[in-house]
Tab-separated table of C-alpha atoms in Angstrom:
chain	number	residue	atom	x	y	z
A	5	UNK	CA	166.405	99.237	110.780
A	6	UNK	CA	162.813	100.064	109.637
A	7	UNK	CA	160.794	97.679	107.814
A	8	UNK	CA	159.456	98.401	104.557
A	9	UNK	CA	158.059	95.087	103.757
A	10	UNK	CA	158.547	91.236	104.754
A	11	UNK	CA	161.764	90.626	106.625
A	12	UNK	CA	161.777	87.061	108.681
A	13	UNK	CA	164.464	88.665	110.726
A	14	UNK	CA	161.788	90.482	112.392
A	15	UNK	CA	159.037	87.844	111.969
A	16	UNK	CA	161.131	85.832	114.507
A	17	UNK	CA	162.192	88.653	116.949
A	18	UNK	CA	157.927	89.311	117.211
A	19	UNK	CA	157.637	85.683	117.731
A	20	UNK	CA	160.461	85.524	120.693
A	21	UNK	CA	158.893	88.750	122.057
A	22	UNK	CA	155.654	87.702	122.426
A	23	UNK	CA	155.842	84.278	122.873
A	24	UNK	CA	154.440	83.141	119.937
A	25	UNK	CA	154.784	80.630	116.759
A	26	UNK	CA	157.215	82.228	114.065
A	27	UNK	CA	154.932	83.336	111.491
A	28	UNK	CA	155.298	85.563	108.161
A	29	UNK	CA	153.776	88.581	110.334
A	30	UNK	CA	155.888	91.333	108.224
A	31	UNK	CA	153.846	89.261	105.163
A	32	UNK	CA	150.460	88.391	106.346
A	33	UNK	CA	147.784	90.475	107.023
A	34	UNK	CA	145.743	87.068	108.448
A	35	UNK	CA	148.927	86.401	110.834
A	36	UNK	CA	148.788	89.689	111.882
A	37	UNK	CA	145.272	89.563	113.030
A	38	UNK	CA	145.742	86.474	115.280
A	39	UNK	CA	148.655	88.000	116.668
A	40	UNK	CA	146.601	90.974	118.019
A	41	UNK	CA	144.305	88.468	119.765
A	42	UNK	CA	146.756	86.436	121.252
A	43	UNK	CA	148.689	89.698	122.685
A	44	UNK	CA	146.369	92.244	123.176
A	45	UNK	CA	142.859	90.093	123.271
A	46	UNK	CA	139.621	92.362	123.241
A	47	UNK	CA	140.904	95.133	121.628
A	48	UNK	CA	139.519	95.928	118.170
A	49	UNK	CA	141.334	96.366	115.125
A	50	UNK	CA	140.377	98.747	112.225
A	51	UNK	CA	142.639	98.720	108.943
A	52	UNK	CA	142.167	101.813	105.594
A	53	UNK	CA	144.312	104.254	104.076
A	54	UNK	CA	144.970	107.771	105.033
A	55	UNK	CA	143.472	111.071	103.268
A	56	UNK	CA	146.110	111.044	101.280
A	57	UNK	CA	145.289	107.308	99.773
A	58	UNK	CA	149.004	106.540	99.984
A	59	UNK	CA	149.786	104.218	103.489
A	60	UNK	CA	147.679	102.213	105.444
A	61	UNK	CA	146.813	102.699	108.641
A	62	UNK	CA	145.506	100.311	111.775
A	63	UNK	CA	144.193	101.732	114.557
A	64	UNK	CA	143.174	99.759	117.823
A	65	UNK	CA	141.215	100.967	120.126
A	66	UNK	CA	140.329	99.405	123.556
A	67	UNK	CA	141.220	99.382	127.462
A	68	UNK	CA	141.498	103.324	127.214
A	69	UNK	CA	143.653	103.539	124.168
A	70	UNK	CA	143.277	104.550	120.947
A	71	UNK	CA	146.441	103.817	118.240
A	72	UNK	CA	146.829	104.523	115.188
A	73	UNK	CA	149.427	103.629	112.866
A	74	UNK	CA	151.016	104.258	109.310
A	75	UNK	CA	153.178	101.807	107.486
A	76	UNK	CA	154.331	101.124	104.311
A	77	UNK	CA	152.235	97.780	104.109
A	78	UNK	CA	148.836	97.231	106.087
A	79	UNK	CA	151.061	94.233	108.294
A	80	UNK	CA	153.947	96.504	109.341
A	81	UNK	CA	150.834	99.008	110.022
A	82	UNK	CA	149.487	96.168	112.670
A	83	UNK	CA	152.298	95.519	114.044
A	84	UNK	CA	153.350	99.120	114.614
A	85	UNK	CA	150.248	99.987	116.721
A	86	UNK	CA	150.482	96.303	118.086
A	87	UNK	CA	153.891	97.053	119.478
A	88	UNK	CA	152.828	100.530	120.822
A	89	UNK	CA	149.878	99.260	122.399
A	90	UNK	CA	151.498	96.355	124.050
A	91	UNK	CA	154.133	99.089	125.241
A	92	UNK	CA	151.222	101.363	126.752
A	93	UNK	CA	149.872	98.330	128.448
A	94	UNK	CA	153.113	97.793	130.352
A	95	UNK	CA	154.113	100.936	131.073
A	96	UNK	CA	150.424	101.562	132.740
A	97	UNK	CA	150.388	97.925	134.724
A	98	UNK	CA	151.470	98.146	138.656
A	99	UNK	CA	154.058	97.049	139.425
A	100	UNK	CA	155.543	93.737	140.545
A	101	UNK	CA	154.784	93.229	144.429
C-alpha cells in the first residue's frame, strides 16, 4: 500500500514502530515535526517543492546523511525520509555485544 494522503492505519503502525503517541502524522505537518525530534533528535529538517512545483520534498540532513524525499503531501514527504533515515541509522549502528 502507498499512501497518498491521511490513513490512521498507518498513523498507528508509526506510532507502534517508534514508540510513540498515535498521532494524525499522515495529516499533520506539526506532528510530523515532533516526530523527527523524538526519533531522529539533532537532525535538521528542510521542507519545498521540487523544480517541477508539483510534490514536496523534505530532506534531513545530519550524522553523515543527507535524505531527501518526494511525496504526494509535505507529511508523507517527512515521514518518507524519516523512515529512511531511521533505517540508515540502524543499519550503520554496531552491533549488539
Amino acid at each position: 500500500m502507498q499512501a497518498t494522503g491521511a490513513e490512521s492505519g498507518l498513523d498507528g503502525d508509526l506510532a507502534a514502530a517508534f514508540g510513540v503517541a498515535p498521532a494524525p502524522f499522515t495529516a499533520s505537518v506539526p506532528d510530523c515535526r515532533a516526530l523527527v525530534e523524538t526519533v531522529v533528535p539533532g537532525m535538521r529538517l528542510h521542507l519545498g517543492y521540487g523544480a517541477n512545483g508539483m510534490f514536496p520534498y523534505a530532506l534531513l540532513s545530519g550524522e553523515g546523511l543527507h535524505i531527501v524525499s518526494e511525496a504526494p503531501t509535505v507529511p508523507l514527504a517527512i515521514l518518507r525520509s524519516l523512515v529512511a533515515a531511521r533505517t540508515a541509522q540502524e543499519r550503520s549502528a554496531p552491533p549488539a555485544a
